[in-house]
Amino acid sequence: MRLRQLHELTLVRFKLFVREPEAVFWAICFPLILSVVLGFAFAREEVEDSRVLVLESVGAEELAARLTAVEGLVVERGRDPEEARRRLRKAAVDALLRAGDPVDLRFDPRRPEGALARLRVEAALRGGAAVTRPEAEDETGFRYIDFLFPGLLGMGLMGTGVWAIGFAVVDLRRKKLLKRFLVTPMSRASFLMSFMSSRIVFLGLEFAVLLPFGLLLLKVPFAGSILAFAITIILGTLAFASIGLLIAARPKTVEGASGIMNVVMMPMWLGSGLFFSYERFPAFLQPFLKALPLTAVNDALRAIMLDGAGCATIWPEALLLVGWALVSFWLALKLFRWQ
Amino acid sequence: MASSVLHPIAARGLVRRFGDLTAVAGIDLEARAGSCLGLLGPNGAGKTTTIEMLEGLQSPDEGEISILGRSWATDAAGIRERIGVQLQETSFQDKLSVQETLSLFASFYRRPRPVPEVLALVNLTEKATARVHQLSGGQRQRLALGCALVNAPEVLFLDEPTTGLDPQARRRVWEIVEEFKRAGGAVLLTTHYMDEAERLADDLVIVDHGKVIARGTPPEIIRSLAVESIVEFSLAEGSTLDAGQLAELGGLPGVIEARNLAGGYLLEVDDTRAALGSLIGWLERSGTVATDIGTHRPTLEDVFVSLTGKHLREA
Ligand SMILES: Nc1ncnc2c1ncn2[C@@H]1O[C@H](COP(=O)(O)OP(=O)(O)O)[C@@H](O)[C@H]1O
Ligand SMILES: [Mg+2]
């Protein structure tokens, strides 16, 4: 009895989802486009030359000559110390130098270019080309696209789960269909569950496109266990679907719901290691970032695809996702506003 | 409720408050099997609040409800299995077809009717595969009726089922409701159309401001007005009658009451010939130019006007 409802509700949700061109675009095409754009933008990343400015003083001529001889250093000469400092602040040059013993070197340690310039200058002063020109890693598995692609898969799971479900629920509420369902013997849990089961059905379709694209066209490696991968994306989908239901549990308007969605998803876009590793955030934030569901999905997917991990490695992430799914679903069921 | 034979729909002393507003202020009602009870009243009278309490969507602050002898508190699931509901405003999912919508609703019930049977019942067989957004207003309303009938209910709740429909579409809805009644179902219908109430309702409860102001069969209610006919007239543009003149009209032979309503004038009359004669004499004497003088038999609308001093459709 309950199963027939769940089956029918799931079928309806699935049909409505695929009949919504925008939803399909955001779920499938958007991650594809993003991975192509970002993938190619960062594919041939060169290590750039460092620009250094040598201020006029006794010995400046000799210093400039020594530096110019080193590969990777481009030398400018300048007279006005104020102007030179301004150029450093604007990042027009990476370091300022004044001849003397020792040589006076100024750079902005917060900028990686500054640190690189310092290394190169020091190497040059110590005696020639101690630092060879560093090569950008272009081996498969080390490219930016390899880091990025699993993150984009995770982002797609989150976006589709939260948006598609959140907006669908609010729309049903606005249409008073939720209220209409309430006067039937429909099981409320089946109703909420159908959002998750229809997402799982759609997940198959989504990954049948995304994965071959990533593996064959972008040549992203897949070193680990397919089972672990499937478990991760299914649990991720369930977690995000539950979160979508929880977000949509109360709001009456699309505007209200999308506000909450942004507040919920923003920390994950930034802090879950989507475009850069979350390890760059301060240490006290790490436990919070690691507890986010998107962090768990991204970490697990990267471990599986890049490091060849299997179920034995990713179980903590899997457990965390189960936790998110159960707690959010339970809360959604408790808080749900039907009319 | 301690009534010996419980009607399919029975409620006593229903009260529902929203803050300071008492939307429903003590309503009793009963609907027999094979009959339709009409809840007639203007917008804001408390019809939707009343019907939603009967449907189990809102809990009454006071009063008792029994649906098919069961109570919402103890057997909500059993009631839901046996009732059909059409809410005042529900839009279905635009991108589902008629058939898909019906089979979704059918899946909620233990013993649903086959979808083709429901399609035939509400005259939508040829629209089975059409998407909801392709339907006309009348077809959507019949789809809503179809969803209310998928479980072959014993009780049907209809909240303003024909509001906004053209006359032909309304008649098709009425036919479906009449068919349901003939098959022995009990209907509770709310409406602010008196023609709908007169056509469908076997018993009628007229409500205003949450209170019952008249009840009975439509002929009983009209007879209770004790008026033979209604005489209406309007004045040439720009001219009006003052309170004194209106009182004079009310005192004319054959006239019971004179009212100024929505730009026109209206006499409740117990002797039509005498009243028409004296009205014409009075108009001549006072030099008033009247246009469009007409008479009609009293209707439910006139009962409502007589009881509240306003039309059903305004208020
Ligand atoms: N949820 C609510 N909160 C506050 N007031 C309400 C609510 N529902 C209805 N009302 C008020 O109760 C009165 C009766 O409303 P309703 O039952 O919808 O009337 P009807 O269906 O006869 O037009 C109206 O004044 C309406 O504004
Ligand atoms: Mg209403």
XYZ file of C-alpha atoms and ligand atoms in Angstrom:
682
model
C 0.000 0.000 0.000
C 2.595 2.534 1.138
C 4.912 1.242 -1.558
C 2.395 2.003 -4.286
C 2.150 5.606 -3.074
C 5.892 5.962 -2.866
C 6.277 4.517 -6.331
C 3.640 6.823 -7.804
C 4.938 9.902 -5.974
C 8.503 9.133 -7.068
C 7.429 8.683 -10.667
C 5.583 11.991 -10.612
C 8.511 13.832 -9.040
C 10.882 12.368 -11.581
C 8.625 13.309 -14.500
C 8.196 16.821 -13.200
C 11.931 17.182 -12.768
C 12.851 16.100 -16.266
C 10.008 18.169 -17.731
C 11.651 21.249 -16.229
C 14.395 22.245 -18.678
C 16.070 24.609 -16.200
C 16.444 21.879 -13.635
C 18.126 19.571 -16.117
C 20.387 22.395 -17.219
C 21.570 23.142 -13.681
C 21.994 19.490 -12.821
C 23.849 18.300 -15.907
C 24.916 21.071 -18.256
C 26.099 23.568 -15.658
C 28.727 21.300 -14.039
C 29.870 20.313 -17.537
C 30.272 23.880 -18.692
C 31.964 24.909 -15.472
C 34.452 22.060 -15.639
C 35.284 22.848 -19.255
C 35.703 26.560 -18.630
C 37.683 26.240 -15.429
C 39.489 23.148 -16.591
C 40.850 24.841 -19.701
C 41.423 28.182 -18.030
C 43.814 26.546 -15.590
C 45.023 23.696 -17.743
C 48.307 25.279 -18.961
C 49.289 27.175 -15.905
C 52.812 28.596 -16.386
C 54.993 29.596 -13.500
C 55.391 33.279 -14.078
C 58.503 35.412 -14.008
C 59.092 37.556 -10.940
C 59.328 41.289 -11.533
C 61.749 43.027 -9.208
C 62.620 46.720 -8.978
C 66.161 47.836 -8.164
C 66.345 51.314 -6.615
C 69.080 53.719 -7.741
C 72.059 53.688 -5.357
C 75.748 52.844 -5.280
C 76.113 49.308 -6.651
C 72.672 49.247 -8.246
C 74.170 48.697 -11.667
C 76.063 45.605 -10.573
C 73.099 44.174 -8.615
C 70.738 44.611 -11.551
C 73.188 42.876 -13.847
C 73.501 39.874 -11.493
C 69.757 39.493 -11.218
C 69.056 39.926 -14.910
C 71.377 37.038 -15.633
C 69.053 34.688 -13.697
C 66.187 33.041 -15.503
C 62.774 33.880 -14.092
C 63.690 37.376 -12.931
C 62.706 40.514 -14.794
C 64.510 43.580 -13.502
C 63.291 47.183 -13.507
C 65.276 50.230 -12.384
C 63.757 53.084 -10.386
C 64.814 56.385 -8.863
C 61.941 57.432 -6.657
C 61.536 55.278 -3.486
C 57.926 56.503 -2.981
C 56.932 55.582 -6.505
C 58.686 52.218 -6.102
C 56.746 51.456 -2.917
C 53.509 52.348 -4.661
C 54.316 49.899 -7.456
C 54.950 47.184 -4.886
C 51.625 47.883 -3.176
C 49.789 47.646 -6.492
C 51.584 44.338 -7.155
C 53.061 45.844 -10.319
C 56.360 44.451 -9.050
C 56.896 41.543 -6.692
C 59.914 42.856 -4.756
C 62.002 46.012 -4.147
C 65.792 45.859 -3.870
C 68.460 48.342 -2.807
C 72.112 47.481 -3.271
C 74.268 47.301 -0.151
C 75.611 44.746 2.274
C 73.356 43.012 2.980
C 71.067 43.760 0.065
C 67.828 45.386 1.265
C 64.866 43.277 0.025
C 61.204 44.212 0.461
C 58.246 42.083 -0.617
C 54.717 41.290 0.478
C 54.902 37.904 2.236
C 51.125 37.450 1.891
C 51.424 37.177 -1.861
C 52.829 33.913 -3.195
C 54.498 35.931 -5.970
C 56.373 37.904 -3.309
C 57.695 34.769 -1.657
C 58.712 33.332 -5.013
C 60.529 36.578 -5.922
C 62.416 36.457 -2.624
C 63.497 32.856 -3.251
C 64.714 33.687 -6.702
C 66.569 36.803 -5.595
C 68.243 35.010 -2.697
C 69.272 32.162 -4.939
C 70.708 34.612 -7.449
C 72.673 36.453 -4.751
C 73.972 33.232 -3.227
C 75.626 32.502 -6.494
C 73.849 31.968 -9.655
C 71.010 29.785 -10.708
C 70.547 27.599 -7.644
C 66.812 27.492 -8.306
C 65.992 26.086 -11.673
C 62.834 27.168 -13.349
C 60.051 25.237 -11.581
C 57.821 23.307 -13.938
C 54.043 23.296 -13.649
C 52.925 19.770 -12.840
C 51.022 18.596 -15.861
C 50.862 14.934 -15.128
C 47.369 13.452 -14.954
C 46.214 13.434 -11.365
C 48.100 16.587 -10.518
C 46.361 19.075 -12.767
C 43.903 21.634 -11.408
C 41.099 20.009 -13.393
C 41.745 16.747 -11.552
C 41.300 18.532 -8.252
C 38.344 20.524 -9.549
C 36.235 17.845 -11.221
C 35.294 15.805 -8.109
C 34.439 19.091 -6.379
C 32.145 20.061 -9.232
C 30.395 16.702 -8.981
C 29.838 17.399 -5.293
C 28.626 20.902 -6.014
C 26.176 19.533 -8.595
C 24.802 17.058 -6.071
C 24.277 19.805 -3.536
C 22.824 22.375 -5.931
C 20.370 19.995 -7.557
C 19.274 18.512 -4.266
C 18.708 21.789 -2.529
C 17.320 23.873 -5.391
C 15.205 21.341 -7.210
C 13.629 20.007 -4.047
C 13.330 23.305 -2.229
C 11.577 25.089 -5.066
C 9.328 22.126 -5.861
C 8.115 21.944 -2.263
C 7.477 25.677 -1.992
C 5.604 25.580 -5.294
C 3.377 22.774 -4.016
C 2.710 24.763 -0.880
C 1.892 27.912 -2.833
C -0.491 25.984 -5.083
C -2.211 24.590 -1.950
C -1.536 21.109 -3.261
C 0.137 20.168 0.023
C -3.101 21.074 1.755
C -5.024 19.053 -0.807
C -2.799 16.026 -0.119
C -3.497 16.439 3.571
C -7.165 15.528 3.165
C -6.210 12.246 1.504
C -4.815 9.260 3.401
C -1.401 9.866 1.778
C 1.468 9.025 4.101
C 3.419 12.173 4.867
C 6.687 10.306 5.219
C 6.165 8.684 1.797
C 5.569 12.090 0.336
C 8.830 13.486 1.691
C 10.674 10.309 0.845
C 9.581 10.512 -2.791
C 11.764 13.581 -3.198
C 14.776 11.562 -2.188
C 13.945 8.483 -4.209
C 13.276 10.529 -7.333
C 16.641 12.231 -6.870
C 18.317 8.837 -6.677
C 16.634 7.816 -9.930
C 17.775 11.025 -11.560
C 21.253 10.584 -10.156
C 21.767 7.620 -12.452
C 20.959 9.773 -15.473
C 23.093 12.642 -14.246
C 26.208 10.570 -13.714
C 25.749 8.610 -16.908
C 26.548 11.922 -18.598
C 28.918 13.617 -16.171
C 31.266 10.758 -15.424
C 32.128 9.671 -18.983
C 32.589 13.330 -19.827
C 35.085 13.817 -17.023
C 36.949 10.554 -17.512
C 37.094 10.468 -21.301
C 37.189 14.101 -22.341
C 38.882 15.795 -19.423
C 40.928 12.671 -18.709
C 40.337 12.954 -14.974
C 41.671 9.779 -13.349
C 39.463 7.280 -11.568
C 41.827 5.256 -9.430
C 39.569 3.909 -6.685
C 36.546 1.754 -6.007
C 33.394 2.155 -8.057
C 31.342 0.828 -5.171
C 32.739 3.460 -2.816
C 32.011 6.094 -5.463
C 28.402 4.936 -5.810
C 27.955 4.880 -2.049
C 29.334 8.404 -1.766
C 27.110 9.958 -4.416
C 24.010 8.143 -3.165
C 24.572 9.164 0.442
C 25.483 12.672 -0.687
C 22.254 12.893 -2.661
C 20.219 11.696 0.298
C 21.919 14.176 2.621
C 21.378 17.132 0.278
C 17.816 16.083 -0.505
C 17.046 15.986 3.218
C 18.658 19.367 3.671
C 16.571 20.665 0.742
C 13.424 19.353 2.424
C 14.424 20.901 5.721
C 15.063 24.275 4.067
C 11.687 24.077 2.354
C 9.866 22.864 5.451
C 8.456 26.267 6.388
C 8.789 29.035 3.754
C 5.699 30.092 1.826
C 7.468 31.972 -0.938
C 10.208 31.159 -3.393
C 12.070 34.282 -2.251
C 12.000 33.139 1.349
C 13.256 29.703 0.418
C 16.044 30.925 -1.850
C 17.324 33.213 0.886
C 17.710 30.265 3.243
C 19.237 28.159 0.465
C 21.952 30.725 -0.151
C 22.723 31.050 3.539
C 22.996 27.275 3.821
C 25.007 26.676 0.651
C 27.359 29.675 0.761
C 29.617 28.299 3.517
C 29.911 25.070 1.546
C 30.699 26.775 -1.746
C 33.508 28.607 0.009
C 34.639 26.224 2.685
C 34.196 22.717 1.342
C 37.233 22.664 -0.870
C 35.400 23.222 -4.121
C 37.843 25.479 -5.980
C 40.738 25.410 -3.512
C 41.628 23.269 -0.552
C 39.829 24.131 2.682
C 43.091 23.466 4.527
C 43.997 27.063 3.746
C 41.412 28.236 6.284
C 42.600 28.827 9.882
C 42.996 25.764 12.079
C 40.104 26.565 14.421
C 37.698 26.449 11.442
C 38.848 23.023 10.266
C 36.523 20.900 12.454
C 33.506 22.909 11.249
C 34.521 22.724 7.617
C 35.109 18.991 7.922
C 31.619 18.520 9.377
C 29.934 20.057 6.317
C 28.264 17.501 4.048
C 29.803 18.930 0.889
C 33.267 18.663 2.442
C 32.594 15.011 3.156
C 31.417 14.376 -0.411
C 34.347 16.252 -1.964
C 36.939 14.598 0.275
C 35.533 11.153 -0.406
C 35.244 11.676 -4.169
C 38.803 13.017 -4.379
C 40.144 10.197 -2.265
C 38.411 7.671 -4.521
C 39.169 9.230 -7.892
C 42.646 10.639 -7.282
C 44.122 8.535 -4.489
C 42.468 5.239 -5.321
C 40.552 4.959 -2.056
C 37.864 2.349 -1.368
C 35.107 1.780 1.164
C 37.606 1.129 3.931
C 38.935 4.680 3.638
C 35.806 6.698 3.071
C 33.578 5.251 5.786
C 33.910 8.280 8.123
C 32.608 10.566 5.372
C 29.856 8.077 4.553
C 28.808 7.972 8.189
C 28.747 11.758 8.402
C 26.481 11.909 5.338
C 24.115 9.325 6.821
C 23.961 11.493 9.925
C 23.129 14.615 7.934
C 20.466 12.749 5.971
C 18.750 11.237 9.013
C 18.776 14.343 11.187
C 17.633 16.669 8.404
C 14.884 14.310 7.269
C 13.593 13.856 10.782
C 13.600 17.613 11.405
C 11.928 18.264 8.051
C 9.152 15.806 8.887
C 8.660 17.469 12.303
C 8.747 21.062 11.063
C 6.953 20.632 7.745
C 4.210 23.195 7.092
C 1.479 21.538 5.052
C -0.917 24.465 4.753
C -22.936 13.217 19.310
C -25.970 11.595 20.845
C -28.261 11.680 17.844
C -29.925 8.294 17.276
C -29.403 8.185 13.510
C -26.219 9.969 12.615
C -26.168 11.683 9.239
C -23.036 11.306 7.105
C -22.112 14.892 7.930
C -23.116 16.260 11.310
C -21.740 19.170 13.271
C -22.971 21.016 16.306
C -21.952 24.314 17.832
C -18.919 24.931 15.617
C -16.859 27.940 16.659
C -13.585 29.084 15.143
C -11.691 32.200 16.175
C -8.727 33.953 14.581
C -7.446 36.311 17.255
C -10.239 38.807 17.875
C -12.210 37.703 14.855
C -14.801 34.979 15.315
C -14.949 33.564 11.796
C -17.478 30.871 12.715
C -19.770 31.694 15.607
C -21.770 28.592 16.477
C -22.943 26.710 13.400
C -24.987 23.481 13.447
C -25.450 21.472 10.301
C -26.380 18.050 8.974
C -26.370 16.472 5.531
C -28.386 13.340 4.768
C -27.168 10.559 2.513
C -28.269 11.177 -1.079
C -28.688 14.880 -0.498
C -26.805 18.115 -0.772
C -26.502 20.644 1.996
C -25.721 24.109 0.692
C -23.807 26.632 2.744
C -24.736 29.935 1.157
C -23.202 33.221 2.156
C -21.168 36.194 0.941
C -17.379 36.304 0.868
C -15.950 36.273 4.355
C -19.063 34.703 5.884
C -17.058 31.766 7.261
C -17.956 29.121 4.666
C -14.401 27.983 3.950
C -13.504 27.954 7.632
C -16.572 25.800 8.346
C -15.963 23.317 5.539
C -12.250 23.028 6.441
C -13.184 22.120 9.998
C -15.444 19.387 8.627
C -12.596 18.199 6.356
C -10.243 17.953 9.313
C -7.935 20.713 8.039
C -8.707 23.040 10.936
C -9.760 22.153 14.456
C -12.814 23.883 15.836
C -12.310 25.931 19.004
C -15.684 24.656 20.161
C -18.228 22.161 18.908
C -18.394 18.579 17.688
C -18.032 17.037 14.268
C -19.019 13.593 13.093
C -18.263 12.384 9.576
C -19.837 9.019 8.678
C -20.234 8.416 12.406
C -16.504 8.845 13.075
C -14.624 11.595 14.795
C -11.499 13.330 13.521
C -9.784 12.840 16.862
C -10.034 9.057 16.835
C -10.338 7.972 13.211
C -8.815 10.574 10.912
C -7.373 7.951 8.569
C -10.721 6.161 8.282
C -12.494 9.414 7.435
C -9.904 10.484 4.843
C -10.301 7.126 3.122
C -14.046 7.792 2.631
C -14.368 11.472 1.826
C -13.758 13.465 -1.323
C -12.634 17.062 -1.095
C -12.373 19.956 -3.440
C -10.661 22.931 -1.872
C -11.571 26.485 -2.780
C -8.253 27.139 -4.470
C -5.942 24.372 -5.552
C -3.881 24.417 -8.693
C -2.545 21.119 -9.917
C 0.925 20.633 -11.358
C 0.969 22.224 -14.798
C 3.368 19.716 -16.272
C 1.469 16.588 -15.306
C -1.248 15.184 -17.512
C -4.838 14.714 -16.401
C -4.339 10.973 -16.234
C -1.084 11.249 -14.275
C -2.705 13.595 -11.778
C -5.616 11.231 -11.237
C -3.444 8.166 -10.859
C -1.290 9.982 -8.297
C -4.379 10.698 -6.213
C -5.651 7.186 -6.765
C -2.432 5.770 -5.325
C -3.216 7.336 -1.945
C -6.327 5.205 -1.388
C -6.821 1.573 -0.517
C -9.592 0.929 -3.012
C -9.407 3.538 -5.740
C -11.609 3.598 -8.818
C -9.829 2.772 -12.061
C -8.586 6.016 -13.623
C -10.518 5.544 -16.922
C -13.725 5.271 -14.903
C -12.982 8.572 -13.158
C -12.119 10.207 -16.477
C -15.502 9.159 -17.850
C -17.269 10.317 -14.699
C -15.971 13.871 -15.032
C -16.067 13.960 -18.827
C -12.337 14.246 -19.357
C -11.702 11.038 -21.297
C -10.629 12.887 -24.419
C -8.326 15.105 -22.319
C -6.614 12.180 -20.554
C -3.153 12.907 -21.922
C -3.422 16.692 -21.967
C -1.202 18.555 -19.541
C -2.964 20.504 -16.808
C -1.830 23.853 -18.221
C -3.634 23.080 -21.452
C -7.017 22.735 -19.721
C -9.755 25.354 -19.608
C -11.033 26.622 -16.263
C -14.025 24.299 -16.432
C -11.870 21.294 -17.298
C -9.536 22.037 -14.396
C -12.488 22.229 -12.065
C -13.698 18.856 -13.348
C -10.215 17.459 -12.802
C -10.431 18.706 -9.217
C -13.784 16.923 -8.938
C -12.212 13.808 -10.432
C -9.486 13.889 -7.777
C -12.211 14.211 -5.149
C -14.022 11.191 -6.600
C -11.106 8.761 -7.179
C -11.804 6.905 -3.961
C -15.562 6.534 -4.630
C -16.254 8.607 -1.501
C -19.450 8.519 0.524
C -19.174 12.192 1.399
C -18.160 15.033 -0.885
C -17.032 18.487 0.242
C -17.094 21.201 -2.406
C -15.914 24.726 -1.635
C -17.222 27.128 -4.282
C -16.849 24.617 -7.106
C -18.013 26.890 -9.930
C -16.591 30.279 -9.006
C -15.194 31.937 -12.106
C -16.684 29.454 -14.595
C -18.905 30.242 -17.565
C -22.552 29.077 -17.446
C -22.009 25.984 -19.556
C -19.007 24.863 -17.524
C -21.011 25.408 -14.339
C -23.845 23.213 -15.607
C -21.403 20.381 -16.316
C -20.084 20.567 -12.772
C -23.630 20.564 -11.414
C -24.478 17.432 -13.401
C -21.558 15.568 -11.845
C -22.658 16.583 -8.360
C -26.245 15.552 -9.075
C -25.020 12.169 -10.296
C -23.073 11.708 -7.050
C -26.200 12.529 -5.033
C -28.314 10.100 -7.035
C -25.804 7.370 -6.196
C -26.463 7.983 -2.494
C -23.600 10.294 -1.542
C -23.878 13.195 0.848
C -22.620 16.558 -0.391
C -21.671 19.682 1.474
C -21.395 22.589 -0.897
C -20.452 26.178 -0.196
C -21.364 28.869 -2.656
C -22.174 32.512 -2.975
C -24.295 31.875 -6.058
C -27.987 31.582 -5.242
C -28.750 29.851 -8.543
C -26.229 27.153 -7.636
C -27.743 26.774 -4.176
C -31.275 26.597 -5.614
C -30.290 24.022 -8.198
C -28.120 21.687 -6.095
C -29.047 22.104 -2.451
C -31.818 20.028 -0.918
C -31.250 21.825 2.361
C -29.736 25.180 2.805
C -27.961 27.046 5.565
C -27.514 30.741 4.919
C -24.615 32.242 6.834
C -23.347 35.746 7.383
C -20.576 36.849 9.756
C -20.135 33.276 10.933
C -23.742 32.877 12.024
C -26.696 30.999 10.553
C -29.318 33.535 9.520
C -31.741 31.143 7.801
C -32.101 27.421 7.228
C -34.479 24.998 5.528
C -35.195 23.833 2.002
C -34.900 26.615 -0.591
C -38.729 26.884 -1.000
C -39.176 26.948 2.780
C -36.648 29.709 3.145
C -38.237 31.745 0.390
C -41.720 31.204 1.877
C -40.439 32.349 5.253
C -39.921 35.773 3.753
C -43.764 36.068 3.426
C -43.401 38.172 0.325
C -45.454 37.715 -2.834
C -43.025 39.424 -5.132
C -40.266 41.957 -5.408
C -40.736 45.204 -7.299
C -37.569 46.859 -8.561
C -37.051 50.228 -10.189
C -34.310 52.734 -10.779
C -34.395 56.505 -11.074
C -33.161 58.712 -13.866
C -29.470 59.393 -13.544
C -28.547 61.790 -10.774
C -31.795 61.684 -8.816
C -32.205 59.844 -5.520
C -34.849 59.335 -2.855
C -34.226 60.531 0.667
C -34.947 58.567 3.844
C -38.360 60.219 4.255
C -39.429 59.285 0.740
C -38.215 55.740 1.255
C -40.320 55.502 4.413
C -43.341 56.798 2.468
C -42.809 54.073 -0.135
C -42.593 51.471 2.621
C -45.966 52.595 3.907
C -47.802 52.316 0.582
C -50.653 49.768 0.309
C -49.330 46.303 -0.565
C -45.703 47.195 0.277
C -43.932 45.663 3.267
C -40.518 47.212 3.020
C -38.661 49.601 0.712
C -34.881 49.468 0.255
C -32.215 51.386 -1.600
C -29.675 48.918 -2.858
C -26.699 49.137 -5.190
C -28.039 52.142 -7.091
C -31.580 50.808 -7.464
C -34.724 50.582 -5.347
C -36.517 47.495 -4.243
C -39.930 46.916 -2.648
C -40.881 43.743 -0.811
C -44.527 43.338 -1.600
C -47.371 41.148 -0.314
C -49.935 42.306 -2.889
C -48.318 42.899 -6.238
C -51.258 44.594 -8.026
C -51.971 47.000 -5.170
C -48.298 47.787 -4.734
C -47.684 48.531 -8.425
C -50.735 50.794 -8.556
C -49.787 52.737 -5.472
C -46.135 52.992 -6.573
C -47.094 54.557 -9.894
C -49.465 56.967 -8.148
C -46.747 57.961 -5.708
C -44.161 58.511 -8.448
C -46.586 60.802 -10.295
C -47.501 62.728 -7.169
C -43.903 63.305 -6.184
C -42.811 64.084 -9.744
C -40.190 61.348 -9.719
C -39.163 59.757 -13.026
C -38.583 56.034 -12.614
C -37.036 53.741 -15.217
C -36.975 49.960 -15.527
C -39.856 49.083 -13.242
C -40.057 45.285 -12.937
C -41.295 42.554 -10.671
C -40.022 39.052 -9.918
C -40.826 36.177 -7.578
C -38.677 36.313 -4.456
C -35.424 34.379 -4.659
C -32.810 33.330 -2.115
C -30.984 36.507 -3.007
C -34.009 38.509 -1.858
C -34.108 36.540 1.381
C -30.483 37.420 1.938
C -31.101 41.078 1.146
C -34.090 41.135 3.441
C -32.120 39.583 6.303
C -28.888 41.565 5.926
C -29.721 44.651 3.861
C -26.988 43.758 1.340
C -26.512 41.600 -1.725
C -24.779 38.230 -1.538
C -22.232 39.271 -4.127
C -21.145 42.483 -2.406
C -20.491 42.345 1.334
N -6.199 31.753 8.803
C -6.917 32.857 9.044
N -6.418 33.827 9.841
C -7.139 34.942 10.107
N -8.353 35.179 9.613
C -8.901 34.252 8.817
C -8.218 33.048 8.498
N -9.014 32.300 7.679
C -10.140 33.021 7.521
N -10.090 34.186 8.193
C -11.145 35.197 8.258
O -12.320 34.548 8.652
C -13.436 35.077 7.933
C -14.135 33.950 7.216
O -13.320 33.519 6.151
P -13.738 32.337 5.188
O -14.138 31.177 6.015
O -12.655 32.146 4.226
O -15.010 32.952 4.467
P -15.745 32.502 3.127
O -15.205 31.191 2.715
O -17.176 32.456 3.493
O -15.471 33.570 2.121
C -12.896 36.142 7.019
O -13.066 37.388 7.648
C -11.436 35.813 6.916
O -10.680 36.975 6.692
Mg -14.347 30.695 0.955
